[in-house]
Amino acid sequence: MQDAANLSEYRKQLREALENEFQREALDKFAVAYRTSRANAFAGIDAPELINEIAVAKDEAVDHLMELYEEFKRHAEAAGTKVHLAATAREANEIIAAIAKENGVRTIVKSKSMTAEETHLNDHLEAQGLEVTETDLGEWIIQLRHEGPTHMVMPAIHLSRYQVADLFTEVTRKKQDVDIQKLVKVARRELRPKYCQADMGISGANFAIAATGSIGIITNEGNGRLTTTLPRVHVALAGIDKLAPTLHDALRIIKCLPKNATGQNLTSYVTWITGAVPCAVGPEGKKVHHVVFVDNGRLAMAKDPLFKQALRCIRCGACANVCPIYRLVGGHKYGHVYIGAIGLVATYFFHGRDKAKNLVQNCLNCGACKAVCAAGIDLPTMIKEVHARIQDEEGHPLYSSAAGMVLKNRTLFHTMLKSARVMQKPVAGGGYLRHLPMFLFKDHDFRALPAIADEAFRDRWEKIRPRVAKADIKVALFSGCVQDFVYPEQMEAAVAVIASKPGVAMEYPMGQSCCGLPLMMMGEKKAGRELAAHNMNAIDAAGFDYIVTLCASCASYLKHGYQRLFADDPAMAYKAAQFAHRVMDFSSFVHDVLGMDQEAFTGPSKDVTYHAPCHLCRGLGVTEAPRELLRDAGLNYLPAAEEDVCCGFGGTFSVKFPELSKELLHKKINNLKATGATAMATDCPGCIMQIRGGFEHEGTTFEVRHVAEYLAARLKRG
Amino acid sequence: MSTPPALVDRLKEKAGLVSAVVASVASMDEAIAYVADVCANKEACQILASGCDAPLSDTAEALCETKQQKIVCAPDLPEEDVAKLTALCQERGIAVITKGMRGRLGGIDIAVTMAAAGIAETGTVVVRSTDEEVRLATMIAETHIALLPESAIVADSYDFEPTLVSWMGEPNYTAFITGPSRTADIERVLALGVHGPLEMHILILEGK
Ligand code: SF4
Ligand code: SF4
């Protein structure tokens, strides 16, 4: 439960979390195992198609929640279920407490429900003097420890068997062995009497089927079945977004959810309950059955064109499983109640700005969550959007609005960069900034920072531009700030590679500026739009066949981000689409468009490994082009473990959360070294800055270069 | 129309992957003999085996002591089959019951039930559990044996959808059961039998 008052307190908590070695090791192991088990579970299944079907069906349902509610209510009540709709979390809790009172309930057993966590139901019921016992093993463990879950599917993943044994020793007042199989049996037998005594069972519901008034519950342990069977009263609590038109919608989700959650084909139990079923201890031999739907902002969210997507969520937890930050700090620090990427979004809506404002900044924009989401939710974009909204509501921090002001004014920004070059003189050496006044860069001494180049690419362009007599393909080069001012040699290499093919005319439109991604990362949406408009003006897309960039982040932002920025402005949307259609990353352009292959290159073999930039492999879906180019250039490409996991740069992220950036960089460096190579290629200057700086800082000689540089060095001269 | 062998094999394979024991039997009599054998060969209480010596709190101990004899519960088998099962079990000192599960919450050895369908894709059996005795027996028993007519095997959950929808027209409780009760909540280590059965058997009734 993340609830730091401000960013520095949050960072302090993150540092503490980093020191929790057991948790880090557990989450590391899980992250690695999950990849394989998910892939195995989906073998032979068209996962993207299934996910797309789920997304389409969910969107359709979200547009008709109230109609679905009425339909559900009609059918369920005909079958003897009482149906409620609570506007707020508190109202939901009060309804349930009233049901308890009306039925003379004293003890309650509960099966797992994230919605009940959302409404803090247990606290409410306990305050009324009711005894509530969680029966899901993980939930019971954390209930006994008085803490919240650290994963939506595996709530106690942060705890070791030793901690559980100690806890159970306390509960049973008998010494327990540190043996997982035995501990599970102890829980089985300790919890059994709780079911027998309970007057009421509370469950969640994964589905509420409007056409029949039925609910569906997914569990592995079977506690859901006992909870809904033994006590005489059963209350199911569900977000109103759990309504689905038909059973088919539920079956479709079931085909995906367990596979996506833990790589399990199907959970042990799927329970379908319709109406008041027989119950020997209930009035007239029937169960007292209630379904409580909670709105808590969902109906308003359903009308928000951007955020309605969040209501697609089926709570599989995968967006945490793959998140590099979750993996480092765990669920208590990476969510309030809801955890992982969806937690960063949902917290703002369900638990308020205060709980969300620090949390929402802790995202690399690496896109790993989006790539696995069972409902195809564009999580990174929504996270940034929440951040922007919070800033609009609370006021923008000074550094953030200042950055907005500077970046959207190209002349001012570039003048500042050039004067920075002059000012760095005394501390720059060998291409890195040396002897930085460290008080300015506290916590940033985990990587060497590059110096600004003597001459920016834009100032070299006239001297190096190739003259082409007859142009078959017209290309506009987009350099991005880093390659323009820090690594102009990467741009020069690219120009040499492209120019080796006849008939390609290149232009470098001088008016271009920063792509604007840093502003989006900082939640400066308005300045970002102005900057995007500026670039689309500076590069008249209609005059070019391609807009090529060597920076994966720029490429992915120019291609997808610009269209999102202008989605609600028809005139600009057209321009943005025209622009986006022409944007291509360097490796794809050279490989797919120019068709360069081994014929073009020469040189001795050499081991080289690769880092797949987030914005290339996930942002643009480009995976093969750079690897094939490396092989074609005669290099011996050695794949690294977790090649597509973020290096920890994340642009402004690494400035805000240096301690996390550092850990991710360490992992990356270790994986690269483990290949045995001493050279690495990649497609993004940001990643190069991070990884090269990391090697430089630890004093390891390791060549880190852009794919373009390797290709340029191996061009056949002729 | 007979069920394609490939479908049966797929169900066997998928159920096997989730630790279910799957066997084919030629007749109901054979199935009944199987049940009696499993019960006779089973240790009196597997929970004991996995640590009845494990010290429990006093309430939990008390509940455990309610069970004195090996018990099979057959809540939804046809009467004549129950009679046959009872005869077979009596010789071996095993009690056969068909109801009264609320008095046996400490545990029983075996629940034997019919399966209304099998879903090959996931190795699942569908158990109609609107009858509370079926629901309880299949949760309280240490071993659940489901008798699945071969002809009731479908490829995919969608194939079973129309039937389930028709059941949902009135108060209904249906369970898709895939392997024994399981958890991985402690250190992601798989443990079977956390709340429900430790073992799940599927007996495919050939030609039925
Ligand atoms: S974009 Fe990356 S860092 Fe951000 S929430 Fe998703 S997985 Fe985590
Ligand atoms: S946002 Fe997507 S990945 Fe995350 S829990 Fe929801 S459905 Fe699963």
PDB file of C-alpha atoms in Angstrom, chain A residues 473 663 704:
ATOM      1  CA  ILE A 473      13.506   7.857 -52.689  1.00  0.00           C
ATOM      2  CA  GLU A 663      19.617  -1.381 -10.632  1.00  0.00           C
ATOM      3  CA  VAL A 704      28.601   0.137 -27.132  1.00  0.00           C
TER       4      VAL A 704
END
